[in-house]
Amino acid sequence: MTVLRWFASQWLVSVALLLYLWAALVAPDKALQALHTGGSLLLSVSLLILAVMGLVGLVQVWISR
């Protein structure tokens, strides 16, 4: 039940997973290519988000003093 509740609360992730599963059934080679491209994009964006969040944290500490 908790898994279904999580999928309901994270509906965007659920839709993306369902679309990847559908693509894997229809065209497995293109689904693998899309998964690889999406994964590399996620890694590059996550590094940028980590850097921005670090800078925001440093600025918050600097301003509070």
Coordinates of N, CA and C in Angstrom, one line a residue:
M1 N 0.8 -1.2 0.0 CA 0.0 0.0 0.0 C 0.9 1.3 0.0
T2 N 2.0 1.2 0.7 CA 2.8 2.4 0.8 C 3.5 2.7 -0.6
V3 N 3.7 1.6 -1.4 CA 4.3 1.9 -2.7 C 3.3 2.6 -3.6
L4 N 2.1 2.1 -3.5 CA 1.0 2.8 -4.3 C 0.8 4.2 -3.9
R5 N 0.9 4.5 -2.6 CA 0.7 5.8 -2.1 C 1.9 6.7 -2.6
W6 N 3.1 6.1 -2.6 CA 4.3 6.9 -3.1 C 4.1 7.2 -4.6
F7 N 3.7 6.2 -5.4 CA 3.4 6.5 -6.8 C 2.4 7.5 -7.0
A8 N 1.3 7.5 -6.2 CA 0.3 8.5 -6.3 C 0.8 9.9 -5.9
S9 N 1.6 10.0 -4.9 CA 2.1 11.3 -4.5 C 3.2 11.9 -5.5
Q10 N 3.9 11.0 -6.1 CA 5.0 11.4 -7.0 C 4.4 11.0 -8.5
W11 N 3.4 11.7 -8.9 CA 2.7 11.4 -10.1 C 3.6 11.6 -11.3
L12 N 4.4 12.6 -11.3 CA 5.3 12.9 -12.5 C 6.3 11.8 -12.7
V13 N 6.9 11.3 -11.6 CA 7.8 10.2 -11.7 C 7.1 9.0 -12.2
S14 N 5.9 8.7 -11.7 CA 5.1 7.6 -12.1 C 4.8 7.6 -13.6
V15 N 4.5 8.8 -14.1 CA 4.2 9.0 -15.5 C 5.4 8.7 -16.4
A16 N 6.6 9.2 -15.9 CA 7.8 9.0 -16.7 C 8.2 7.6 -16.7
L17 N 8.0 6.9 -15.6 CA 8.4 5.4 -15.5 C 7.4 4.6 -16.4
L18 N 6.1 5.0 -16.4 CA 5.2 4.3 -17.3 C 5.5 4.5 -18.8
L19 N 5.9 5.8 -19.1 CA 6.3 6.1 -20.5 C 7.6 5.3 -20.9
Y20 N 8.5 5.2 -20.0 CA 9.7 4.4 -20.3 C 9.4 2.9 -20.5
L21 N 8.5 2.4 -19.7 CA 8.1 1.0 -19.8 C 7.4 0.8 -21.1
W22 N 6.5 1.7 -21.5 CA 5.8 1.6 -22.8 C 6.8 1.7 -23.9
A23 N 7.7 2.6 -23.8 CA 8.7 2.7 -24.9 C 9.6 1.5 -25.0
A24 N 9.9 0.8 -23.9 CA 10.7 -0.4 -23.9 C 9.9 -1.5 -24.6
L25 N 8.6 -1.5 -24.4 CA 7.8 -2.6 -25.1 C 7.6 -2.3 -26.5
V26 N 7.5 -1.1 -26.9 CA 7.3 -0.8 -28.3 C 8.6 -0.8 -29.1
A27 N 9.6 -0.1 -28.6 CA 10.9 0.0 -29.4 C 12.0 -0.1 -28.3
P28 N 12.5 -1.3 -28.0 CA 13.5 -1.4 -27.0 C 14.8 -0.7 -27.3
D29 N 15.3 -0.6 -28.5 CA 16.5 0.0 -28.8 C 16.4 1.5 -28.6
K30 N 15.3 2.1 -29.0 CA 15.1 3.6 -28.8 C 14.9 3.9 -27.3
A31 N 14.3 3.0 -26.6 CA 14.1 3.2 -25.2 C 15.4 3.2 -24.4
L32 N 16.3 2.3 -24.8 CA 17.6 2.3 -24.2 C 18.4 3.5 -24.5
Q33 N 18.3 4.0 -25.8 CA 19.0 5.2 -26.1 C 18.4 6.4 -25.4
A34 N 17.1 6.5 -25.2 CA 16.5 7.6 -24.4 C 16.9 7.5 -23.0
L35 N 17.0 6.3 -22.4 CA 17.4 6.1 -21.0 C 18.8 6.6 -20.8
H36 N 19.7 6.3 -21.8 CA 21.1 6.7 -21.7 C 21.2 8.2 -21.8
T37 N 20.5 8.8 -22.7 CA 20.5 10.3 -22.9 C 19.9 11.0 -21.7
G38 N 18.8 10.5 -21.2 CA 18.2 11.0 -20.0 C 19.1 10.9 -18.7
G39 N 19.8 9.8 -18.6 CA 20.7 9.6 -17.5 C 21.9 10.5 -17.5
S40 N 22.5 10.7 -18.7 CA 23.6 11.7 -18.8 C 23.2 13.1 -18.6
L41 N 22.0 13.4 -19.0 CA 21.5 14.8 -18.8 C 21.2 15.0 -17.3
L42 N 20.6 14.0 -16.6 CA 20.4 14.1 -15.2 C 21.7 14.2 -14.4
L43 N 22.7 13.5 -14.8 CA 24.0 13.7 -14.1 C 24.6 15.1 -14.3
S44 N 24.5 15.6 -15.5 CA 25.1 16.9 -15.7 C 24.3 18.0 -15.0
V45 N 23.0 17.9 -15.0 CA 22.1 18.9 -14.3 C 22.3 18.8 -12.8
S46 N 22.5 17.5 -12.3 CA 22.6 17.4 -10.8 C 23.9 18.0 -10.3
L47 N 24.9 18.0 -11.1 CA 26.2 18.7 -10.7 C 25.9 20.2 -10.6
L48 N 25.2 20.7 -11.5 CA 24.9 22.2 -11.5 C 24.0 22.5 -10.3
I49 N 23.0 21.7 -10.1 CA 22.1 21.9 -8.9 C 22.9 21.9 -7.6
L50 N 23.8 20.9 -7.5 CA 24.6 20.8 -6.3 C 25.4 22.0 -6.1
A51 N 26.1 22.5 -7.1 CA 26.9 23.7 -7.0 C 26.0 24.9 -6.6
V52 N 24.9 25.1 -7.2 CA 24.0 26.2 -6.9 C 23.5 26.2 -5.5
M53 N 23.1 25.0 -5.0 CA 22.7 24.8 -3.6 C 23.8 25.1 -2.6
G54 N 25.0 24.7 -3.0 CA 26.1 25.0 -2.1 C 26.4 26.5 -2.0
L55 N 26.3 27.2 -3.1 CA 26.5 28.6 -3.1 C 25.4 29.3 -2.3
V56 N 24.2 28.9 -2.5 CA 23.1 29.4 -1.7 C 23.3 29.2 -0.2
G57 N 23.7 28.1 0.1 CA 24.0 27.8 1.6 C 25.1 28.7 2.1
L58 N 26.2 28.9 1.3 CA 27.2 29.8 1.8 C 26.8 31.2 1.9
V59 N 26.0 31.7 1.0 CA 25.5 33.0 1.0 C 24.5 33.2 2.2
Q60 N 23.7 32.2 2.5 CA 22.8 32.3 3.7 C 23.6 32.4 5.0
V61 N 24.7 31.6 5.1 CA 25.5 31.7 6.3 C 26.2 33.0 6.4
W62 N 26.7 33.5 5.3 CA 27.4 34.7 5.2 C 26.5 35.9 5.6
I63 N 25.3 35.9 5.1 CA 24.4 37.0 5.4 C 23.9 37.0 6.8
S64 N 23.7 35.8 7.4 CA 23.1 35.7 8.7 C 24.1 36.2 9.8
R65 N 25.4 36.3 9.5 CA 26.4 36.8 10.4 C 26.5 38.2 10.3

